[in-house]
Short mmCIF file of C-alpha atoms and ligand atoms in Angstrom, two decimals:
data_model
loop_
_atom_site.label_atom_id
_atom_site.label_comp_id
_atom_site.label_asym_id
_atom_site.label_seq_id
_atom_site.Cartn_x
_atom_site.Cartn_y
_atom_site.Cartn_z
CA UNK A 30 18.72 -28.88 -6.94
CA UNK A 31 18.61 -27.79 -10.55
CA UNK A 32 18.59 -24.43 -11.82
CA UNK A 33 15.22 -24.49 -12.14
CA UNK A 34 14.11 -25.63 -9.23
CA UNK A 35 15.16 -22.38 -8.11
CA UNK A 36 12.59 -21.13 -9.80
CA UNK A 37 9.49 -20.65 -6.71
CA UNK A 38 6.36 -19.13 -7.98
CA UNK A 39 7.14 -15.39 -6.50
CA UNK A 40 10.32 -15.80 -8.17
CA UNK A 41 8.71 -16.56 -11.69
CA UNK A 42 6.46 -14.14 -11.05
CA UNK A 43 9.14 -11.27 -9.71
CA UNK A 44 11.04 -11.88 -12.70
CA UNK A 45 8.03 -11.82 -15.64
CA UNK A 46 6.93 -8.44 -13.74
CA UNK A 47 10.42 -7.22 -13.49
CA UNK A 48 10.99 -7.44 -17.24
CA UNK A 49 8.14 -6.05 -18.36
CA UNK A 50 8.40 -2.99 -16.17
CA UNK A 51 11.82 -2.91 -17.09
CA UNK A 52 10.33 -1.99 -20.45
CA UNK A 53 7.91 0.91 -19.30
CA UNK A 54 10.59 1.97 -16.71
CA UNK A 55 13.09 2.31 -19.50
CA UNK A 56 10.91 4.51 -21.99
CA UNK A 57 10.11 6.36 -18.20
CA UNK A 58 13.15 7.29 -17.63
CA UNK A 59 13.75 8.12 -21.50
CA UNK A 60 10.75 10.61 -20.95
CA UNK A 61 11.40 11.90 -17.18
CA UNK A 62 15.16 12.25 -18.35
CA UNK A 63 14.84 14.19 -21.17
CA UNK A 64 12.89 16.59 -19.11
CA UNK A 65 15.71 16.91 -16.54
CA UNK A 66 17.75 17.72 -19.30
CA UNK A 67 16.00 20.73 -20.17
CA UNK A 68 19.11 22.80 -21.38
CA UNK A 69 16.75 25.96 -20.53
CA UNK A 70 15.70 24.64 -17.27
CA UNK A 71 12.27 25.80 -18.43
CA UNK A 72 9.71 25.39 -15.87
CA UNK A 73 7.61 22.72 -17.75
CA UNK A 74 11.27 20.43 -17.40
CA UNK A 75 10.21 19.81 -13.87
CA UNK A 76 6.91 18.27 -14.50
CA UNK A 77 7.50 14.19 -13.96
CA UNK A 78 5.05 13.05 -16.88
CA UNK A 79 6.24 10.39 -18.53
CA UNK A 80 5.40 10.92 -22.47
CA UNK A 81 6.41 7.53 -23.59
CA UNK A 82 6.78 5.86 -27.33
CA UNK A 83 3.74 3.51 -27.21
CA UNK A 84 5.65 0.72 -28.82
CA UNK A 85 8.06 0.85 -26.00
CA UNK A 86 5.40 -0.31 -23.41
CA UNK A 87 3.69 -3.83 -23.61
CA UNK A 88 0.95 -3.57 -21.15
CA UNK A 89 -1.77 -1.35 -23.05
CA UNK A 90 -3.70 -0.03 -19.97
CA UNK A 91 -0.01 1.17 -18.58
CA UNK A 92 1.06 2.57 -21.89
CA UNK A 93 -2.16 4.49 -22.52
CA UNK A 94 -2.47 5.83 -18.83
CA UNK A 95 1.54 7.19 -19.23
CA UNK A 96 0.50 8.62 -22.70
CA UNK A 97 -2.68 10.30 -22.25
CA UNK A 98 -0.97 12.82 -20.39
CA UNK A 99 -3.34 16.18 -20.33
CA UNK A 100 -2.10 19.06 -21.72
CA UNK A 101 0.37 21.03 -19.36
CA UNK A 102 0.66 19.96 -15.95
CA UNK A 103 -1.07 16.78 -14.27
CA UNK A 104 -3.69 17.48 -11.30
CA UNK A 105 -2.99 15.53 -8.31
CA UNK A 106 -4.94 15.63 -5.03
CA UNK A 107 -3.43 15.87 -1.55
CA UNK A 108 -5.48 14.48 1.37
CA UNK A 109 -4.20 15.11 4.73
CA UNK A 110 -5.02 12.86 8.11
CA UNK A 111 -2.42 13.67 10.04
CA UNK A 112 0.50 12.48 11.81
CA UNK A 113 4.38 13.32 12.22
CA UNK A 114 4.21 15.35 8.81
CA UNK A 115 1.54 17.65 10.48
CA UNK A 116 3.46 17.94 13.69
CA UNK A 117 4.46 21.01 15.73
CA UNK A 118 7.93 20.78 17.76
CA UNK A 119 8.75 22.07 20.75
CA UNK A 120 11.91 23.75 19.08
CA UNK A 121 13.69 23.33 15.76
CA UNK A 122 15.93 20.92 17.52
CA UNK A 123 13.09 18.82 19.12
CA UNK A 124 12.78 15.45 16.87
CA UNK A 125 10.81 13.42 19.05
CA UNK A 126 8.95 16.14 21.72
CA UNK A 127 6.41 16.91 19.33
CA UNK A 128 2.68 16.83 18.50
CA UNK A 129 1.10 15.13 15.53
CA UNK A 130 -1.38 16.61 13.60
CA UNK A 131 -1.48 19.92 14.03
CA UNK A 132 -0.67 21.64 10.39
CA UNK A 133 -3.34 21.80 7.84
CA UNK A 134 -2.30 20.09 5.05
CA UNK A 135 -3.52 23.29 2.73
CA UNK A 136 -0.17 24.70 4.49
CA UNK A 137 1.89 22.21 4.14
CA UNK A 138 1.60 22.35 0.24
CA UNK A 139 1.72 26.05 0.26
CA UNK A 140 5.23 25.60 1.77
CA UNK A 141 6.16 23.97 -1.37
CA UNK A 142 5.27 26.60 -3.50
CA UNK A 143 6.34 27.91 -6.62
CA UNK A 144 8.25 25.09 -6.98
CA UNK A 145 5.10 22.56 -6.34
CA UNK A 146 2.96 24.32 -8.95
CA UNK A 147 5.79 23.60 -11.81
CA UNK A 148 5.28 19.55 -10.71
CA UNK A 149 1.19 19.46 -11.24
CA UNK A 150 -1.61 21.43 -10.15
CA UNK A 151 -2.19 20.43 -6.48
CA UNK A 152 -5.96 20.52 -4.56
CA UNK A 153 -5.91 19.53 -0.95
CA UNK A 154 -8.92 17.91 1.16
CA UNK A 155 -8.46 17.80 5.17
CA UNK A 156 -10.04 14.66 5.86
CA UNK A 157 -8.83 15.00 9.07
CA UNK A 158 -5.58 15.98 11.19
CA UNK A 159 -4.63 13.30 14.05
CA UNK A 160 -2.33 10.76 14.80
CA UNK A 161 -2.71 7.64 12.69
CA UNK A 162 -3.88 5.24 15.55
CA UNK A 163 -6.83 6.93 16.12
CA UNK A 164 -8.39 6.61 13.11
CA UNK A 165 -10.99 3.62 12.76
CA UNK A 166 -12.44 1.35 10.09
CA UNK A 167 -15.49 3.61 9.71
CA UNK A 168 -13.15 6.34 9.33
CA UNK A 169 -11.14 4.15 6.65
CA UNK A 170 -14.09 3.50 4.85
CA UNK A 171 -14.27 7.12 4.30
CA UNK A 172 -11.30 7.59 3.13
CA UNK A 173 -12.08 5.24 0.59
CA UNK A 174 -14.81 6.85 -1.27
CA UNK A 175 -12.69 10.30 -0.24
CA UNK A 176 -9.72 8.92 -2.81
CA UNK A 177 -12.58 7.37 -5.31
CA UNK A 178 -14.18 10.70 -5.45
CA UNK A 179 -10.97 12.92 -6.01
CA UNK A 180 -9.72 10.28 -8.84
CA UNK A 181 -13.03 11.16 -10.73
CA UNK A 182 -10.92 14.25 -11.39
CA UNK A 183 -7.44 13.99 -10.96
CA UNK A 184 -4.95 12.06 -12.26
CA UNK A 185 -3.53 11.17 -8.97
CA UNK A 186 -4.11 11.22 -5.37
CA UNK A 187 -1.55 11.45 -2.71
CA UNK A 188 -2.79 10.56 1.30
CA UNK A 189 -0.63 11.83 4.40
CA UNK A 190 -0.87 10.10 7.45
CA UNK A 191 1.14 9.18 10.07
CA UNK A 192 3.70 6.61 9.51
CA UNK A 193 2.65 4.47 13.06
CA UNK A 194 -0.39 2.76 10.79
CA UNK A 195 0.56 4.57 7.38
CA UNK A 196 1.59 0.79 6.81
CA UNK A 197 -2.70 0.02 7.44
CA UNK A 198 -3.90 2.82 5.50
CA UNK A 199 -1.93 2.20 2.53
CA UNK A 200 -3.29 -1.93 2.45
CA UNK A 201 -6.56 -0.65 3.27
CA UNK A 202 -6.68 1.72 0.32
CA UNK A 203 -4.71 -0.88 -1.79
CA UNK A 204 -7.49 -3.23 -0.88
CA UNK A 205 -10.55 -0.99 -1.75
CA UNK A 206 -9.96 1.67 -3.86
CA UNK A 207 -11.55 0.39 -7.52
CA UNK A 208 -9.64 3.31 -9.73
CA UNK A 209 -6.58 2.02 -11.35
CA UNK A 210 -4.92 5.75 -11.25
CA UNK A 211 -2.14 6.06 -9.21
CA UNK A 212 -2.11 6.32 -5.41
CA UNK A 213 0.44 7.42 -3.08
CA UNK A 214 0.63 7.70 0.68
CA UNK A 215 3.22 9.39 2.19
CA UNK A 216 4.55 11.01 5.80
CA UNK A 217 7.47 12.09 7.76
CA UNK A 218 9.73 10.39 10.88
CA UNK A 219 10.34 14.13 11.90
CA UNK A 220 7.73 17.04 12.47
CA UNK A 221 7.78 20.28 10.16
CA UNK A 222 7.41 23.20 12.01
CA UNK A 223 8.41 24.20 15.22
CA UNK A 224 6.72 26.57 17.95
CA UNK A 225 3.22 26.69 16.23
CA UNK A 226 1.65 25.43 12.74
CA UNK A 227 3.77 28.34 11.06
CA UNK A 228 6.84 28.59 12.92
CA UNK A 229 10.37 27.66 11.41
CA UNK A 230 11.12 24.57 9.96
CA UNK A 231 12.73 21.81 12.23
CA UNK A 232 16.08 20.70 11.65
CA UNK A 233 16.17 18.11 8.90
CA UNK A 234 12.55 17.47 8.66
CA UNK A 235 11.53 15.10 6.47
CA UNK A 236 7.96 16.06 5.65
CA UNK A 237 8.46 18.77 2.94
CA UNK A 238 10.65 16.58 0.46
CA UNK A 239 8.36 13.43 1.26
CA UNK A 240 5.43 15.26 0.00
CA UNK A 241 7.10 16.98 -2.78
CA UNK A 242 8.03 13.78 -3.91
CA UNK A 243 5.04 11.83 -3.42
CA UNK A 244 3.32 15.05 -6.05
CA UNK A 245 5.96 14.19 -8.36
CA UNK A 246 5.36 9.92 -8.28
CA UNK A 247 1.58 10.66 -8.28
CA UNK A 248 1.86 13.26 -11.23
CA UNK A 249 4.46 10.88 -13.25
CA UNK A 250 1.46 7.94 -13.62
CA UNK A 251 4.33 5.95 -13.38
CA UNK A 252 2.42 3.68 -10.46
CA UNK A 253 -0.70 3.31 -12.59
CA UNK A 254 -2.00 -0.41 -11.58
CA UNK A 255 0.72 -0.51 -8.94
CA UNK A 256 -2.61 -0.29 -6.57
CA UNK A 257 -1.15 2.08 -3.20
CA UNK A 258 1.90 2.54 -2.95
CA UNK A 259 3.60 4.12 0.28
CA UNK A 260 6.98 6.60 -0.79
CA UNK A 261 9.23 7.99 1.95
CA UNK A 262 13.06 8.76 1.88
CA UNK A 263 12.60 8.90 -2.26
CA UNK A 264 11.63 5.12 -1.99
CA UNK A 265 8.42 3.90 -3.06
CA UNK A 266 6.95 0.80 -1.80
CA UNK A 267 3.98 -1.98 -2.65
CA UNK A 268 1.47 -1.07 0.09
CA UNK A 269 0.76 -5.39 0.70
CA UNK A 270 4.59 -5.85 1.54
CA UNK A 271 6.11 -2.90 3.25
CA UNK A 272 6.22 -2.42 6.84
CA UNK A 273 7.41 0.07 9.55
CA UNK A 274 10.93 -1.54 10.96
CA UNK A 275 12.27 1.11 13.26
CA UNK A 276 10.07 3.75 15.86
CA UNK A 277 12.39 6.60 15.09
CA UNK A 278 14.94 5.84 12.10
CA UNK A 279 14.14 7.84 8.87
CA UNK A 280 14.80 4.94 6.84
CA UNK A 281 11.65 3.03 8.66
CA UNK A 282 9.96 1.32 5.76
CA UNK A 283 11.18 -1.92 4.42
CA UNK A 284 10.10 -4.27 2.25
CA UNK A 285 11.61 -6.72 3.60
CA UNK A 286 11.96 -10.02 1.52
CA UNK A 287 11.15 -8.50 -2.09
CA UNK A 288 12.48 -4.78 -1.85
CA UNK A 289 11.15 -1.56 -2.61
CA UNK A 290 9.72 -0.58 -6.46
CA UNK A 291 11.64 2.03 -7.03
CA UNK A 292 13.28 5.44 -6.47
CA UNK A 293 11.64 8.93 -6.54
CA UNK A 294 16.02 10.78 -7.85
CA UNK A 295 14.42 14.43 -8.57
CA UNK A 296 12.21 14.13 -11.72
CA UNK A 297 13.85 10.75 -12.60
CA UNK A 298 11.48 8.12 -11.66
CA UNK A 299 13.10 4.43 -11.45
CA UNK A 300 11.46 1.36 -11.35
CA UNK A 301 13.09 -1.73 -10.14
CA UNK A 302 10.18 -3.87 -10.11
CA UNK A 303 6.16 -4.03 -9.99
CA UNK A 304 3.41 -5.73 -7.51
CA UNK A 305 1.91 -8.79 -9.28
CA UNK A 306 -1.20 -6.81 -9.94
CA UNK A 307 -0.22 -4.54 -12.44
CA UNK A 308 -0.21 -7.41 -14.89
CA UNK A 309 -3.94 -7.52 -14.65
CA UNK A 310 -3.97 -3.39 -15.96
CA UNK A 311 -5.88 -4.88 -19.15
CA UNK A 312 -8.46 -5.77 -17.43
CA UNK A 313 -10.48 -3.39 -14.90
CA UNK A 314 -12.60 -6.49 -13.31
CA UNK A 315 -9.80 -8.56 -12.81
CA UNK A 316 -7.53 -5.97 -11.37
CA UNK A 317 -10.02 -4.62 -8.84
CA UNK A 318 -10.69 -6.54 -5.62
CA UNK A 319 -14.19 -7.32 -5.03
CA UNK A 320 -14.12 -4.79 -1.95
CA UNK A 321 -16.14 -1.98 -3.82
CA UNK A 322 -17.08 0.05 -0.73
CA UNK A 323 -19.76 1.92 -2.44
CA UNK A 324 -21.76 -0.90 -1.90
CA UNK A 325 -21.66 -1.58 1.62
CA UNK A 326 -21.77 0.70 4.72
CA UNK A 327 -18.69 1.27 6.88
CA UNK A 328 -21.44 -0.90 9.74
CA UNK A 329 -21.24 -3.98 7.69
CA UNK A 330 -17.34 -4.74 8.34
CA UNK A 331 -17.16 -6.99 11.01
CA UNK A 332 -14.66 -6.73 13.89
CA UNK A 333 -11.64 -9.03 13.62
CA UNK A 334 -8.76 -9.13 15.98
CA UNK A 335 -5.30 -10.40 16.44
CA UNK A 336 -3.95 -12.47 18.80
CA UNK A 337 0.08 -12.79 19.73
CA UNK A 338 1.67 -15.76 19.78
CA UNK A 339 4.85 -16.34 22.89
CA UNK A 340 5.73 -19.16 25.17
CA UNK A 341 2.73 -21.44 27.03
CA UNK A 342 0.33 -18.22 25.73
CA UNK A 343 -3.61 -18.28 27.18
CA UNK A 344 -6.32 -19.09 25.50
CA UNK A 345 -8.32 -16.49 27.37
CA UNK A 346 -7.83 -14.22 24.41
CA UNK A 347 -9.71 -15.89 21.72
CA UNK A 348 -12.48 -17.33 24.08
CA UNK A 349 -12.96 -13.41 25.27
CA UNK A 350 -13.13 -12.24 21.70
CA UNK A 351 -14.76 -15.06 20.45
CA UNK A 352 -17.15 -14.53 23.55
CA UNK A 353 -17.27 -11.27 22.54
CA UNK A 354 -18.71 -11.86 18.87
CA UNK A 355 -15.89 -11.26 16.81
CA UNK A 356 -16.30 -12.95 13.33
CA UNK A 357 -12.54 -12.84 12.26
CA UNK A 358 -9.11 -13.78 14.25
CA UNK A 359 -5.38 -13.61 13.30
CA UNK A 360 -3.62 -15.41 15.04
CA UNK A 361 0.49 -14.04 14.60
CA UNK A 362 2.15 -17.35 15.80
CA UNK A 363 5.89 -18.30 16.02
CA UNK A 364 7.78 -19.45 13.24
CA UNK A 365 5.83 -20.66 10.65
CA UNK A 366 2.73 -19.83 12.46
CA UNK A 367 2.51 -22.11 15.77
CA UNK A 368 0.12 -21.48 18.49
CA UNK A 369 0.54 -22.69 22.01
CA UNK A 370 -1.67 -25.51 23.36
CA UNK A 371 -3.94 -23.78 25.26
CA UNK A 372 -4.76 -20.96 21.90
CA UNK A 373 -5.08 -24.33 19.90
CA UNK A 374 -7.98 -25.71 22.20
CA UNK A 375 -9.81 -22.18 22.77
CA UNK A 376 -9.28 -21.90 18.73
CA UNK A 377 -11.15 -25.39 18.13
CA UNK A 378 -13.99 -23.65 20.42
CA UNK A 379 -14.18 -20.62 18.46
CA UNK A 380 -14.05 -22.08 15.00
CA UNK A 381 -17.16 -23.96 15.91
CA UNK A 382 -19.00 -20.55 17.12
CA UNK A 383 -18.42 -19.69 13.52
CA UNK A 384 -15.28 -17.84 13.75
CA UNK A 385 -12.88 -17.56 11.03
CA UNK A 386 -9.30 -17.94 11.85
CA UNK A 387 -6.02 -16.45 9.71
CA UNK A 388 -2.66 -17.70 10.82
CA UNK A 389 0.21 -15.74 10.05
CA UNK A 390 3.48 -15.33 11.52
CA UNK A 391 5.00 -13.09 14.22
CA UNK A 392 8.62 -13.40 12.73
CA UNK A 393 8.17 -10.40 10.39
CA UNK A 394 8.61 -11.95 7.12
CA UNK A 395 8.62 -15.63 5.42
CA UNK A 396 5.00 -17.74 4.84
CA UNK A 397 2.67 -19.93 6.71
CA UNK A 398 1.22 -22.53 4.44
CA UNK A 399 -1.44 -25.30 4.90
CA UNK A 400 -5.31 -26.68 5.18
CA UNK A 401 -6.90 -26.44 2.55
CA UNK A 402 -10.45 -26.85 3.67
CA UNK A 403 -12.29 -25.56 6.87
CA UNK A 404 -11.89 -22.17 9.03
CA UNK A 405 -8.29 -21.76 10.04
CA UNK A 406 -6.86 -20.04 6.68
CA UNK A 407 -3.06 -19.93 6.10
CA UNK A 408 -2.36 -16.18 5.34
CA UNK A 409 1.06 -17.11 3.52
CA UNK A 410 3.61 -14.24 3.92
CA UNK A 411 0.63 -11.14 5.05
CA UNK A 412 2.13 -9.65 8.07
CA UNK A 413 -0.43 -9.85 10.74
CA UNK A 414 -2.13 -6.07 10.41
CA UNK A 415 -2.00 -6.62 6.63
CA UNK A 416 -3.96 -9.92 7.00
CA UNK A 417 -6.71 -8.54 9.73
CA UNK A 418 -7.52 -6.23 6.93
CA UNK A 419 -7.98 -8.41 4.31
CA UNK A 420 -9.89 -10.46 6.58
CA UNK A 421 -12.39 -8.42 7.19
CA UNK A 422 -13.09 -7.21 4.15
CA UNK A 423 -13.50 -10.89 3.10
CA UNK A 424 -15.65 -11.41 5.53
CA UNK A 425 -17.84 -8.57 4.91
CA UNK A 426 -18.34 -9.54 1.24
CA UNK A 427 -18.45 -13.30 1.47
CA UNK A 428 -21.78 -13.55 2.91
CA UNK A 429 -20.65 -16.43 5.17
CA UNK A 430 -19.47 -18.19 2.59
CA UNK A 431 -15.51 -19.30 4.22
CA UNK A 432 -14.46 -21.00 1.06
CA UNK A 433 -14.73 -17.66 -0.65
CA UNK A 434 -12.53 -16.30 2.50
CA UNK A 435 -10.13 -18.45 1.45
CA UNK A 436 -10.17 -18.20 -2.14
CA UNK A 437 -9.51 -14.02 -1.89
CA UNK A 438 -7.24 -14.95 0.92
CA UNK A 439 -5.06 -16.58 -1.02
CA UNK A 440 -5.19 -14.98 -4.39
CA UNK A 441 -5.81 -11.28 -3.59
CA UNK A 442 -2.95 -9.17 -4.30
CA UNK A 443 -0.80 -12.60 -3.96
CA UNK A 444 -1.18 -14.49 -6.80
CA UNK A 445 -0.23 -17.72 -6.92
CA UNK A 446 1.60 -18.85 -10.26
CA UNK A 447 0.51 -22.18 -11.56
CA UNK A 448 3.77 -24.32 -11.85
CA UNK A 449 1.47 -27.42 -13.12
CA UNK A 450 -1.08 -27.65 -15.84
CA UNK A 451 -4.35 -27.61 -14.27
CA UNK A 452 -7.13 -30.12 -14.84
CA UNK A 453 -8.55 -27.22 -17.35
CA UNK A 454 -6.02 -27.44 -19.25
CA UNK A 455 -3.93 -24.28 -18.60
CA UNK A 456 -0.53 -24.56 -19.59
CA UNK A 457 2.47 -24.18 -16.40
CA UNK A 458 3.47 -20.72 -15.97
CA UNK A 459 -0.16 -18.76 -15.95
CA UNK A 460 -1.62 -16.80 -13.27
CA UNK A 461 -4.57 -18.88 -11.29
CA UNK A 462 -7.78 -17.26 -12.30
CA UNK A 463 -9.03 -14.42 -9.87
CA UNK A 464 -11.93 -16.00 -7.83
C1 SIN R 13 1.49 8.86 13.85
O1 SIN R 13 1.55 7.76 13.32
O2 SIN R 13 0.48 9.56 13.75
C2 SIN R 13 2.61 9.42 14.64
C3 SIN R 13 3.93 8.95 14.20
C4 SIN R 13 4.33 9.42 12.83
O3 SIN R 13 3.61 10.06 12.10
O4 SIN R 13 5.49 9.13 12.46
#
């Protein structure tokens, strides 16, 4: 194999991204830096904005988001759901006897004050305050037009949830939210307070510097046109590629094959790389997904479920759901995406009821390719949640159209890189054209 055979398309297109962030993310840290270095340690040294030389930066919808920084301090908006962050303990040293939701999130950020008001002027919204499971796609929807609205007049917003779905929430958000400002979700593995909402802080808790960070990465701008992105432990994340690994460790999140974006060190933002879709900043159409929610109600999303994948599995599943009316399946097969015999044949049913079918993998990580044409729709490397989403948003905008499925299936958020000249004449080397 040659050298550049090595080269796959989400290498090419790592590496392209990866250089020109490492331009912005240079003159970033030239700006956040000089701020830590504040020989006065003057308040206004801990606000993250990231002044930058415009030269410096060769994406002109990134460079003029990072320089048309207001005057004084940025204005970021907290909205709280819930979860671990929000929890109440049953004593300081109580990690995992705890419940969720409980804390408003107007006293969470209180509990970072002064120091808080230094980083940006902070607003909170309770959207709501329960653990993430329970929240649905109507509620989702919400939360959609919740962020929209808030990034009419902030510069940033940050969402807490819990981390069970935070995973969900942050793809759903990264998915639908049509403002190119920066979005940040963010949580804790261990409650806050223990006793009642405003009793001593548990041991080690996690929440407080997860949300003091998540101010600070929202302030910065830094993640303009990253889409979400989900930061805990001072890591930030892509919200299409990271996942929860671990039901108690603090260091949950993983990205598994690509890695995380970069680090939240104090007022230093780093970034080690970018999602593909900050190379469309440019251009406001292309970047956005067609999944304006604005112009749908939360009742036109159709159901779609997932079914698991294991040794001689029924096909009882997908008959039930397909039985049931469900418009959109995942199916999370073994290895590169196989389904047993019996899922196969109830499959074949379904597909001609007029169900659409996504096959992804159960492994965790690595692609499922294949067919090109018809109703069973490779969903590449989207981890099965990640690909219900995107589903059925798909198939609430296509108007029955499944080629169109398939087109945002396979280009949303995962573009492929062209490694042939097309028919059109576009050299190797471009991103395909959005659909
Ligand atoms: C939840 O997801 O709401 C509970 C677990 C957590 O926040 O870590």
């Amino acid at each position: 194999m040659t050298q550049l055979e090595h080269l796959t398309p989400r290498r090419i297109v790592v590496a392209l991204l990866v250089l020109a962030l490492c331009v912005a993310s240079a003159a970033a840290s030239w700006a956040l830096g000089r701020s830590t270095s504040d020989p006065l340690g003057s308040p206004a040294g801990r606000v993250a904005t990231a002044d930058l030389t415009p030269d410096l930066v060769t994406n002109v919808a990134y460079q003029q988001a990072l320089v048309a920084a207001p005057t004084g301090r940025p204005k970021v908006t907290v909205i709280g759901t819930g979860g671990t962050i929000a929890g109440v303990a049953t004593d300081r040293g109580s990690f995992t006897d705890y419940r969720a939701g409980q804390i408003p999130i107007a006293d969470l950020v209180d509990d970072l004050r002064p120091e808080i008001d230094v980083v940006a002027e902070v607003e909170t919204i309770q959207f709501g305050n329960k653990g993430s499971g329970g929240y649905t796609i109507a509620e989702f929807h919400a939360l959609t037009l919740a962020v929209e609205k808030a990034l009419k007049t902030s510069d940033g917003v940050v969402v807490t949830s819990g981390t069970d779905t935070m995973e969900e929430f942050a793809y759903w958000l990264d998915l639908t939210v049509q403002s190119r400002k920066p979005v940040v979700m963010t949580g804790a593995m261990r409650p806050t307070a223990a006793g009642t909402v405003d009793g001593p802080g548990v041991i080690g808790a996690d929440g407080p510097a997860n949300l003091y960070n998540a101010i600070t990465l929202a302030g910065s701008r830094v993640t303009t046109c990253f889409g979400t992105v989900l930061m805990l432990g001072d890591e930030f994340h892509a919200a299409r590629d990271v996942t929860k690994t671990s039901s108690y460790r603090m260091d949950t999140f993983q990205t598994r094959e690509l890695g995380v974006l970069g680090w939240v060190d104090g007022t230093n933002i780093k970034v080690g790389r970018a999602p593909a879709r900050v190379a469309a900043c440019d251009n406001p159409q292309r970047w956005a997904t067609p999944f304006d929610l604005s112009t749908i109600t939360a009742a036109a999303i159709p159901r779609t479920e997932i079914i698991y994948g294991y040794q001689q599995a029924g096909g009882e599943g997908i008959t039930g759901f397909a039985d049931a009316g469900i418009k959109g399946i995942v199916t999370a097969g073994t290895g590169a995406g196989g389904i047993s015999s019996a899922q196969s044949a109830a499959r074949t049913a379904a597909v001609a009821k007029g169900v659409v079918f996504l096959s992804t993998t159960r492994t965790g990580s690595g692609s499922v390719y294949g067919g090109t044409t018809g109703s069973v729709i490779a969903g590449d490397d989207l981890l099965p949640q990640k690909a219900r989403l995107l589903l059925m948003l798909s198939l609430a905008y296509a108007g029955g159209d499944v080629a169109k499925v398939r087109t945002w299936v396979s280009t949303i958020g995962n573009p492929e890189w062209d490694t042939v000249a097309s028919s059109a004449g576009t050299p190797p080397g471009q991103l395909k054209p959005a659909a």
